[in-house]
Amino acid sequence: MSTSLVFGVLTARLILGTVGVEHYTLYALLVAFPALLSFTDLGAGAVVVNSVAASDDPRTDPLVLAQVTSVGRILVGFAAVAQLVNTLLLLTGGWTRILGDAGRLDGADLGAFLSLSVFACGVPVGLWVRIMLGLRKNHVVILLQGLISPLNFGLVWLVLNIDDAHFAAQLAMTSFIASFTVGVIGLAVTSRMTSPLVPRTIRRLPRLRQAPGTRVMDVGWPMLAQLLSAPIALGSQRYVLAQFGTAHDVAEYSVAAQVFFALNGLVGAAGVALWPKFARDRERGTIHRGPGLLSAVFASGIVVATGLVWLVREPLFGFITNDEVTVSGTTVLAFGAMVTCTAILYPLGMFIMDKPGIRFQVVPALTMAASSLALSIVLTVLLGVEGPPLSSVLAVIVCQIIPFAIYIRRHRDRLYSTAA
């Protein structure tokens, strides 16, 4: 995650110093699109994580093979639909409207189309991450995904040195190309570690009748509701600013996000690693302690990190932006509060990722997403850049942290159950 932070900062500095705030705003809006589409497997990936984690030999387990095949087909279908919508947005001028002021730059709509086309190609490749999480190889996922940011920086540098005038609007493609490249590497590594699971899955994908899958959406539908909540609440924030704020607001938000989303990614990586651990420990009957202490540890780390960023905010963000964009102290604190709430939430959520727990999380997650989006619009008009992060803070505390804590306490007997 430190690699992502460093190279993310260098990339922002390079773009701002070469083509300016307007093109950086366009770049920031486009690279945020994967966060809006984080539900590519429609939630069914949770089945793969749980089944791989519980299987004694996922390489040859027929149930795991059938479930991975089903999820792979969902990913292929999602990619096809995403590309269709992407094409319609290009042909109808939808991209220009979605991107706000940044959409009026020359070539912005084509840049969006090409970027999302690369993204669609990479959606099926993302199957490797679900398998690795189930294998409790989250460190491998982190190491490989850590290559994306330096590779992206190298591609941005190359494009800007070839011809910054002609390709400035297509800069975001570099991020998607880097992600796709690392995804292919990740799939190859996963294939080698789980052979013959991945090759057999790929061969089975087009053979719908000869190689049927299995039921995965019993968990997928409730999980999909949770996956939708993140893009609605968090991924939409830049687009709310693009519609109700200014280009400078989007730039300031994006620069602060460069630092705090790296911290958020660190929290997410550590938090997701708890999922297969809790699943396996519950299967074996070895859970003896709740997630409260972990939530406190996660949150304390983010509070300390936020304090450090606040202390050095002027030289730090001045360096990142070549003094083109000012990030206020209140923006830093708003982002810090948002990531702190995420840090508290992750251990709680991962602790209740069994089937009943996943179903319970649906209503809190959707309520959080809807209230966060509504609040972000209101608070953006009232406060500006600080509005979207603060809306997330309020929504997560009221709609998720408090209900999750109550649920864990009420269902202690099931969640702390011991093996028979």
Short mmCIF file of N, CA and C in Angstrom, two decimals, residues 408-418:
data_model
loop_
_atom_site.label_atom_id
_atom_site.label_comp_id
_atom_site.label_asym_id
_atom_site.label_seq_id
_atom_site.Cartn_x
_atom_site.Cartn_y
_atom_site.Cartn_z
N ILE A 408 -24.09 -8.47 16.69
CA ILE A 408 -23.07 -9.39 17.21
C ILE A 408 -23.36 -9.75 18.67
N ARG A 409 -23.80 -8.77 19.43
CA ARG A 409 -24.11 -9.03 20.84
C ARG A 409 -25.33 -9.95 20.97
N ARG A 410 -26.34 -9.73 20.15
CA ARG A 410 -27.58 -10.52 20.25
C ARG A 410 -27.40 -11.95 19.74
N HIS A 411 -26.48 -12.16 18.81
CA HIS A 411 -26.30 -13.48 18.19
C HIS A 411 -24.98 -14.11 18.62
N ARG A 412 -24.59 -13.80 19.81
CA ARG A 412 -23.31 -14.29 20.33
C ARG A 412 -23.23 -15.82 20.30
N ASP A 413 -24.31 -16.50 20.65
CA ASP A 413 -24.28 -17.97 20.72
C ASP A 413 -23.94 -18.59 19.36
N ARG A 414 -24.53 -18.06 18.29
CA ARG A 414 -24.25 -18.61 16.96
C ARG A 414 -22.86 -18.22 16.46
N LEU A 415 -22.51 -16.96 16.64
CA LEU A 415 -21.25 -16.45 16.10
C LEU A 415 -20.04 -16.98 16.84
N TYR A 416 -20.21 -17.35 18.11
CA TYR A 416 -19.10 -17.89 18.89
C TYR A 416 -19.24 -19.41 19.03
N SER A 417 -20.05 -20.02 18.16
CA SER A 417 -20.34 -21.44 18.33
C SER A 417 -19.09 -22.29 18.21
N THR A 418 -19.09 -23.40 18.89
CA THR A 418 -17.97 -24.33 18.84
C THR A 418 -18.33 -25.52 17.98
#
